[in-house]
Coordinates of C-alpha atoms in Angstrom, one line a residue:
M670 CA -6.6 34.7 1.9
S671 CA -10.4 34.5 2.1
H672 CA -12.2 34.0 5.4
R673 CA -13.5 30.7 4.1
L674 CA -10.0 29.4 3.4
Q675 CA -8.8 30.6 6.8
E676 CA -11.6 28.6 8.4
L677 CA -10.6 25.5 6.5
A678 CA -7.0 25.9 7.5
A679 CA -7.8 26.2 11.2
R680 CA -10.1 23.1 11.3
Q681 CA -9.2 19.9 13.1
W682 CA -9.7 17.2 10.5
R683 CA -10.5 13.7 11.3
I684 CA -7.5 11.5 10.5
D685 CA -8.3 7.8 10.7
D686 CA -4.7 6.6 10.5
D687 CA -3.2 6.6 14.0
A688 CA 0.3 7.1 12.7
L689 CA -0.6 10.5 11.1
R690 CA -1.2 13.8 12.8
H691 CA -0.8 17.4 12.0
A692 CA 2.4 19.1 13.0
D693 CA 0.9 22.2 14.6
T694 CA 3.1 22.8 17.6
D695 CA 6.6 24.4 17.2
A696 CA 8.1 21.1 18.5
D697 CA 6.3 19.0 15.9
K698 CA 7.2 21.4 13.1
R699 CA 10.8 21.3 14.1
A700 CA 10.6 17.5 14.1
C701 CA 9.7 17.7 10.5
Y702 CA 12.7 19.7 9.4
A703 CA 15.2 16.8 8.7
V704 CA 12.7 14.9 6.5
M705 CA 11.6 18.1 4.7
R706 CA 15.2 19.0 4.0
E707 CA 15.5 15.7 1.9
L708 CA 12.9 17.2 -0.5
R709 CA 13.9 20.9 -0.1
P710 CA 17.8 20.8 0.4
H711 CA 17.9 24.6 -0.2
L712 CA 16.5 25.1 3.3
A713 CA 19.7 26.1 5.0
S714 CA 18.6 25.8 8.6
E715 CA 15.8 24.8 10.9
E716 CA 15.2 28.5 11.7
E717 CA 14.8 29.3 8.0
F718 CA 12.4 26.4 7.7
M719 CA 10.4 27.6 10.7
Q720 CA 10.2 31.2 9.3
R721 CA 9.1 29.9 5.8
I722 CA 6.4 27.6 7.2
G723 CA 5.2 30.4 9.5
R724 CA 4.7 32.7 6.5
A725 CA 3.1 29.9 4.5
A726 CA 0.7 29.3 7.4
D727 CA -0.7 32.8 6.8
E728 CA -1.9 31.3 3.5
S729 CA -3.4 28.1 5.1
Y730 CA -0.3 25.9 4.9
R731 CA -0.2 22.9 7.3
M732 CA 1.9 19.8 7.6
L733 CA 0.4 16.3 8.1
A734 CA 3.2 14.1 9.4
A735 CA 3.7 10.4 9.6
W736 CA 5.2 9.3 12.9
D737 CA 6.9 6.1 13.7
E738 CA 8.4 5.4 17.2
G739 CA 8.2 9.1 18.0
R740 CA 10.0 10.3 14.9
V741 CA 8.7 12.0 11.7
V742 CA 9.2 9.6 8.8
A743 CA 7.1 11.4 6.1
I744 CA 5.3 14.7 5.5
A745 CA 2.6 16.1 3.4
G746 CA 2.6 19.9 3.4
Y747 CA -0.7 21.3 2.0
R748 CA -2.9 24.3 1.8
F749 CA -6.4 25.3 0.7
Q750 CA -6.7 27.6 -2.3
E751 CA -9.3 28.9 -4.7
N752 CA -9.0 29.9 -8.3
L753 CA -11.1 30.2 -11.4
V754 CA -9.9 26.9 -12.8
Y755 CA -10.8 24.5 -9.9
G756 CA -12.8 26.6 -7.5
K757 CA -11.8 25.6 -3.9
F758 CA -9.1 22.9 -3.9
L759 CA -6.5 21.3 -1.7
Y760 CA -3.0 21.9 -3.0
V761 CA -0.2 19.6 -1.9
D762 CA 3.0 21.7 -1.7
D763 CA 5.3 18.9 -0.3
L764 CA 5.2 15.2 -0.2
V765 CA 8.2 13.4 1.1
S766 CA 9.2 10.2 3.0
A767 CA 12.6 9.9 4.7
E768 CA 15.0 8.0 2.4
T769 CA 15.2 5.1 4.9
Q770 CA 11.3 4.9 4.9
R771 CA 10.6 4.9 1.1
G772 CA 8.6 1.9 -0.1
K773 CA 6.8 1.6 3.2
R774 CA 3.6 3.3 1.9
W775 CA 3.9 6.4 3.9
G776 CA 3.2 8.6 0.9
E777 CA 0.1 6.5 0.0
R778 CA -1.2 6.8 3.5
L779 CA -0.6 10.6 3.6
L780 CA -2.4 11.1 0.3
K781 CA -5.3 8.9 1.4
A782 CA -5.7 11.1 4.5
L783 CA -5.5 14.3 2.4
D784 CA -8.2 12.8 0.1
A785 CA -10.4 12.5 3.3
V786 CA -9.6 16.0 4.4
A787 CA -10.5 17.4 0.9
L788 CA -13.7 15.5 0.9
E789 CA -14.6 16.7 4.4
A790 CA -13.7 20.2 3.4
G791 CA -16.0 20.1 0.4
V792 CA -13.3 21.1 -2.0
A793 CA -13.4 20.3 -5.7
R794 CA -10.0 18.8 -6.2
L795 CA -6.6 17.7 -4.8
V796 CA -3.8 19.1 -6.9
L797 CA 0.0 18.8 -6.8
D798 CA 3.0 19.5 -9.0
T799 CA 6.0 17.5 -9.6
G800 CA 9.1 18.0 -11.7
M801 CA 9.1 16.9 -15.4
A802 CA 12.2 14.7 -14.8
N803 CA 10.9 13.1 -11.6
A804 CA 9.7 9.9 -13.2
L805 CA 9.5 7.9 -9.9
A806 CA 7.2 10.4 -8.4
Q807 CA 5.1 10.5 -11.5
R808 CA 4.6 6.7 -11.5
F809 CA 3.7 6.9 -7.8
Y810 CA 1.1 9.6 -8.4
F811 CA -0.4 7.7 -11.3
R812 CA -0.7 4.6 -9.0
Q813 CA -2.5 6.8 -6.5
G814 CA -5.1 7.8 -9.1
L815 CA -3.7 11.3 -9.8
L816 CA -3.7 12.2 -13.5
T817 CA -1.8 14.9 -15.4
G818 CA -4.1 17.8 -16.2
A819 CA -1.7 20.6 -17.1
M820 CA 1.9 21.6 -17.7
R821 CA 3.1 24.5 -15.5
F822 CA 5.4 27.1 -16.9
G823 CA 7.5 29.5 -14.9
K824 CA 10.7 31.6 -14.9
A825 CA 12.9 33.2 -12.3
I826 CA 12.5 36.9 -11.8
G827 CA 15.3 39.2 -11.0
G828 CA 18.0 36.6 -10.8
A829 CA 16.1 34.4 -8.2
A830 CA 16.9 30.7 -8.4

């Protein structure tokens, strides 16, 4: 990862929504596990989750969490990247609200905060992927002003799932 992207990852961004804060401590990260597992059920344990996000942090990954009455109710995992297509951009790896919290605008609030982070960071775009069959998420993203710009192709290598 470039030095510029490392600097962006380490910054303390101004978040105007009092219910949102970065999960930067181990305790805060662990508090995110149950909600993240709703999106990523293949995460077999909290320890695996902590190891993965630890490795991802080396590539600028952070989690912005929504907190309600001391509990995490929604999460946006994101990172800064740079490529020839977009230049520097903010990539949203994960966006999930706890099932009991859906429809309460947590996702909208998280994306709005990430828009502000991206603007403050001076990056060119906010980018995310979603599954082709995930029509509910696609409708939500369209309502948030995100537009489709590409179709991603991929394949498993060496028997990986």
